[in-house]
Amino acid sequence: NATFGNAVELIVSIVALRDGQIEVVQSSMLGSILSNLLLVMGMCFLFGGLVHRGTNHNGSEQVFSAAVAQTTCSLMTLSSASLVLPAALYAVMDHNGSNAKRESILVFSRGTAIILLLLYVLYLIFQLRTHSNLFDPESQADTSAAAADDDDTTQTPEIEAAAPAHQQPAMGPIAALAVLVVTTVLVAICADYLVGSIDDIVASTNMSKAFIGLILLPIVGNAAEHVTAV
């Protein structure tokens, strides 16, 4: 979900880079991080509390996996460092007529990008192969139930009703792949028109490109991921 949920944002960024909209891409990257940390997580807390509050305000308490949270926080720290270090190096470096220094920053930035891609591949292996039980909702539910038994607590009907049930896939892998390919093509076409209209929007509405990249594009690009998370 995280990989294909960001397909819209990835396509928009590629089209924007092709058109030279570097400021929009930079703002969109930062806006996507802030949107996921603040908007999506806040909406999940809000709607999760409303759903699990129960009929007599004695609903269940929302829980999360500590191992998954630690893993994602570590990845977030590495990602933040990869954004900060090249910017800090550029800020402290002397730029008096030296293209070699600019090239060194470019090489450093590309190196961090490659490292981030490798870390993401390793994270997928960690999630899907070596430690898939940590990300399995049923295993997490069993762990929560075992912890509740150790604490000599009893589950209320609201908590039992809130337990996730096993769902059968509504679409086969071939049909899902076909829908994904068609959707990607349509998104690429729409992204071309979207990026091409940024300059006209800035000129007609007096909105800055930073605002479009920081606020509007992350919300639109991550709409599917936001809805899935909530």
Short mmCIF file of C-alpha atoms in Angstrom, two decimals:
data_model
loop_
_atom_site.label_atom_id
_atom_site.label_comp_id
_atom_site.label_asym_id
_atom_site.label_seq_id
_atom_site.Cartn_x
_atom_site.Cartn_y
_atom_site.Cartn_z
CA ASN A 1 0.00 0.00 0.00
CA ALA A 2 2.78 2.44 0.88
CA THR A 3 4.59 1.73 -2.39
CA PHE A 4 1.67 1.96 -4.81
CA GLY A 5 -0.17 4.49 -2.67
CA ASN A 6 2.56 6.99 -3.50
CA ALA A 7 2.51 6.20 -7.23
CA VAL A 8 0.55 9.37 -7.94
CA GLU A 9 3.07 11.53 -6.11
CA LEU A 10 5.97 9.74 -7.80
CA ILE A 11 4.54 10.29 -11.27
CA VAL A 12 3.77 13.94 -10.54
CA SER A 13 7.33 14.47 -9.27
CA ILE A 14 8.85 12.86 -12.37
CA VAL A 15 6.74 15.01 -14.67
CA ALA A 16 7.57 18.12 -12.64
CA LEU A 17 11.30 17.37 -12.81
CA ARG A 18 11.02 16.90 -16.54
CA ASP A 19 9.45 20.36 -16.80
CA GLY A 20 12.06 21.93 -14.52
CA GLN A 21 9.72 22.50 -11.56
CA ILE A 22 12.41 21.72 -8.98
CA GLU A 23 10.93 23.99 -6.31
CA VAL A 24 7.59 22.22 -6.59
CA VAL A 25 9.22 18.80 -6.22
CA GLN A 26 11.23 19.87 -3.17
CA SER A 27 8.17 21.37 -1.50
CA SER A 28 6.12 18.30 -2.39
CA MET A 29 8.61 15.96 -0.69
CA LEU A 30 8.52 17.97 2.53
CA GLY A 31 4.75 18.39 2.33
CA SER A 32 4.27 14.65 1.90
CA ILE A 33 6.23 13.93 5.08
CA LEU A 34 4.29 16.53 7.06
CA SER A 35 0.98 15.36 5.61
CA ASN A 36 1.58 11.75 6.64
CA LEU A 37 2.86 12.68 10.09
CA LEU A 38 0.21 15.25 10.96
CA LEU A 39 -2.87 14.99 8.75
CA VAL A 40 -3.09 11.23 8.22
CA MET A 41 -2.06 10.23 11.73
CA GLY A 42 -4.36 12.82 13.28
CA MET A 43 -7.31 11.65 11.21
CA CYS A 44 -6.57 8.03 12.14
CA PHE A 45 -6.54 8.94 15.83
CA LEU A 46 -9.75 10.94 15.50
CA PHE A 47 -11.82 8.48 13.48
CA GLY A 48 -10.35 5.50 15.31
CA GLY A 49 -11.49 6.98 18.59
CA LEU A 50 -14.95 7.65 17.20
CA VAL A 51 -15.32 4.11 15.87
CA HIS A 52 -14.02 2.36 18.99
CA ARG A 53 -15.74 4.54 21.57
CA GLY A 54 -18.56 2.00 22.09
CA THR A 55 -22.26 2.50 22.58
CA ASN A 56 -22.04 3.51 26.25
CA HIS A 57 -18.69 5.28 25.96
CA ASN A 58 -16.93 2.16 27.25
CA GLY A 59 -15.27 1.20 24.00
CA SER A 60 -11.94 -0.43 23.36
CA GLU A 61 -8.55 1.21 23.53
CA GLN A 62 -6.60 1.53 20.32
CA VAL A 63 -3.29 -0.31 20.34
CA PHE A 64 -0.31 -0.46 18.02
CA SER A 65 2.72 -2.67 17.57
CA ALA A 66 5.77 -1.27 19.34
CA ALA A 67 8.13 -3.15 17.02
CA VAL A 68 6.53 -1.65 13.91
CA ALA A 69 6.60 1.82 15.45
CA GLN A 70 10.29 1.50 16.31
CA THR A 71 11.11 0.31 12.79
CA THR A 72 9.26 3.12 11.07
CA CYS A 73 10.71 5.72 13.45
CA SER A 74 14.21 4.50 12.64
CA LEU A 75 13.51 4.77 8.92
CA MET A 76 12.06 8.24 9.42
CA THR A 77 15.20 9.32 11.29
CA LEU A 78 17.43 8.06 8.48
CA SER A 79 15.26 9.77 5.87
CA SER A 80 15.33 13.06 7.76
CA ALA A 81 19.11 12.85 8.10
CA SER A 82 19.46 12.22 4.37
CA LEU A 83 17.55 15.45 3.71
CA VAL A 84 19.35 17.52 6.33
CA LEU A 85 22.96 16.51 5.65
CA PRO A 86 23.21 17.66 2.00
CA ALA A 87 21.43 20.91 2.86
CA ALA A 88 23.73 21.51 5.83
CA LEU A 89 26.81 20.77 3.71
CA TYR A 90 25.63 23.22 1.07
CA ALA A 91 24.98 25.89 3.72
CA VAL A 92 28.41 25.73 5.34
CA MET A 93 30.46 25.25 2.18
CA ASP A 94 32.23 28.15 0.51
CA HIS A 95 30.81 28.69 -2.98
CA ASN A 96 33.31 31.20 -4.33
CA GLY A 97 33.81 30.14 -7.93
CA SER A 98 34.18 26.44 -7.35
CA ASN A 99 32.13 24.03 -9.43
CA ALA A 100 33.97 21.09 -7.91
CA LYS A 101 32.34 21.77 -4.55
CA ARG A 102 28.91 21.82 -6.14
CA GLU A 103 29.69 18.54 -7.85
CA SER A 104 30.74 17.02 -4.54
CA ILE A 105 27.39 17.99 -3.01
CA LEU A 106 25.62 16.47 -6.01
CA VAL A 107 27.56 13.22 -5.62
CA PHE A 108 26.78 13.19 -1.90
CA SER A 109 23.08 13.72 -2.57
CA ARG A 110 22.98 10.94 -5.14
CA GLY A 111 24.80 8.65 -2.73
CA THR A 112 22.24 9.26 0.00
CA ALA A 113 19.44 8.64 -2.50
CA ILE A 114 20.93 5.26 -3.43
CA ILE A 115 21.32 4.37 0.25
CA LEU A 116 17.68 5.25 0.89
CA LEU A 117 16.56 3.02 -1.97
CA LEU A 118 18.62 0.14 -0.59
CA LEU A 119 17.17 0.71 2.87
CA TYR A 120 13.66 0.61 1.44
CA VAL A 121 14.38 -2.70 -0.31
CA LEU A 122 15.76 -4.12 2.93
CA TYR A 123 12.69 -2.84 4.76
CA LEU A 124 10.44 -4.67 2.30
CA ILE A 125 12.41 -7.87 2.90
CA PHE A 126 12.12 -7.30 6.64
CA GLN A 127 8.38 -6.71 6.39
CA LEU A 128 7.42 -9.38 3.86
CA ARG A 129 9.95 -12.14 4.53
CA THR A 130 12.03 -12.21 7.68
CA HIS A 131 9.67 -10.58 10.20
CA SER A 132 6.29 -10.68 8.49
CA ASN A 133 4.63 -11.76 11.75
CA LEU A 134 5.27 -8.31 13.23
CA PHE A 135 3.13 -6.72 10.51
CA ASP A 136 0.35 -9.32 10.53
CA PRO A 137 -2.85 -7.88 12.06
CA GLU A 138 -3.95 -11.32 13.26
CA SER A 139 -0.64 -11.88 15.06
CA GLN A 140 -0.91 -8.45 16.64
CA ALA A 141 -4.46 -9.22 17.76
CA ASP A 142 -3.30 -12.50 19.31
CA THR A 143 -0.48 -10.68 21.09
CA SER A 144 -2.91 -8.08 22.45
CA ALA A 145 -5.27 -10.82 23.60
CA ALA A 146 -2.43 -12.65 25.35
CA ALA A 147 -1.39 -9.45 27.08
CA ALA A 148 -4.96 -8.89 28.19
CA ASP A 149 -5.10 -12.41 29.63
CA ASP A 150 -1.88 -11.81 31.54
CA ASP A 151 -3.42 -8.70 33.06
CA ASP A 152 -6.55 -10.68 34.06
CA THR A 153 -8.79 -8.44 32.02
CA THR A 154 -11.93 -9.46 30.20
CA GLN A 155 -12.95 -8.29 26.79
CA THR A 156 -16.18 -6.37 26.45
CA PRO A 157 -18.56 -7.06 23.56
CA GLU A 158 -17.41 -3.82 21.95
CA ILE A 159 -13.79 -4.97 22.02
CA GLU A 160 -14.68 -8.37 20.59
CA ALA A 161 -16.72 -6.73 17.85
CA ALA A 162 -13.83 -4.40 17.05
CA ALA A 163 -11.44 -7.32 16.50
CA PRO A 164 -10.43 -7.46 12.83
CA ALA A 165 -12.04 -10.32 10.92
CA HIS A 166 -10.32 -12.22 8.16
CA GLN A 167 -11.39 -10.77 4.82
CA GLN A 168 -11.32 -12.52 1.49
CA PRO A 169 -9.76 -10.59 -1.41
CA ALA A 170 -12.42 -8.98 -3.58
CA MET A 171 -10.19 -9.00 -6.67
CA GLY A 172 -7.75 -11.51 -8.09
CA PRO A 173 -4.08 -10.70 -8.75
CA ILE A 174 -4.48 -10.46 -12.54
CA ALA A 175 -7.46 -8.12 -12.30
CA ALA A 176 -5.70 -6.03 -9.66
CA LEU A 177 -2.59 -5.75 -11.84
CA ALA A 178 -4.69 -4.72 -14.84
CA VAL A 179 -6.47 -2.04 -12.82
CA LEU A 180 -3.12 -0.82 -11.48
CA VAL A 181 -1.63 -0.50 -14.97
CA VAL A 182 -4.67 1.34 -16.37
CA THR A 183 -4.79 3.64 -13.36
CA THR A 184 -1.08 4.42 -13.64
CA VAL A 185 -1.47 5.39 -17.30
CA LEU A 186 -4.42 7.65 -16.50
CA VAL A 187 -2.54 9.23 -13.60
CA ALA A 188 0.45 9.92 -15.85
CA ILE A 189 -1.81 11.70 -18.34
CA CYS A 190 -3.48 13.75 -15.60
CA ALA A 191 -0.11 14.55 -14.01
CA ASP A 192 1.12 16.01 -17.29
CA TYR A 193 -1.81 18.42 -17.40
CA LEU A 194 -1.49 19.15 -13.67
CA VAL A 195 2.17 20.13 -13.83
CA GLY A 196 1.62 22.09 -17.02
CA SER A 197 -1.02 24.24 -15.34
CA ILE A 198 1.07 25.17 -12.28
CA ASP A 199 2.51 28.32 -13.83
CA ASP A 200 -0.94 29.50 -14.93
CA ILE A 201 -2.37 28.84 -11.47
CA VAL A 202 0.45 30.81 -9.84
CA ALA A 203 -0.08 33.72 -12.22
CA SER A 204 -3.87 33.83 -11.88
CA THR A 205 -4.32 33.14 -8.15
CA ASN A 206 -1.14 34.66 -6.68
CA MET A 207 -0.38 31.37 -4.92
CA SER A 208 3.28 30.51 -4.62
CA LYS A 209 4.79 27.34 -6.01
CA ALA A 210 5.96 26.48 -2.51
CA PHE A 211 2.35 26.49 -1.27
CA ILE A 212 1.21 24.31 -4.16
CA GLY A 213 4.00 21.82 -3.57
CA LEU A 214 3.83 21.91 0.23
CA ILE A 215 0.04 21.76 0.73
CA LEU A 216 -1.98 20.98 -2.39
CA LEU A 217 0.09 18.34 -4.17
CA PRO A 218 0.71 16.14 -1.08
CA ILE A 219 -3.00 16.10 -0.23
CA VAL A 220 -4.01 15.25 -3.80
CA GLY A 221 -1.13 12.86 -4.43
CA ASN A 222 -1.62 10.91 -1.21
CA ALA A 223 -5.42 10.91 -1.27
CA ALA A 224 -5.64 7.16 -1.88
CA GLU A 225 -3.20 6.42 0.93
CA HIS A 226 -5.04 8.78 3.27
CA VAL A 227 -8.40 7.11 2.64
CA THR A 228 -6.91 3.64 3.07
CA ALA A 229 -5.25 4.58 6.35
CA VAL A 230 -8.42 6.12 7.78
#
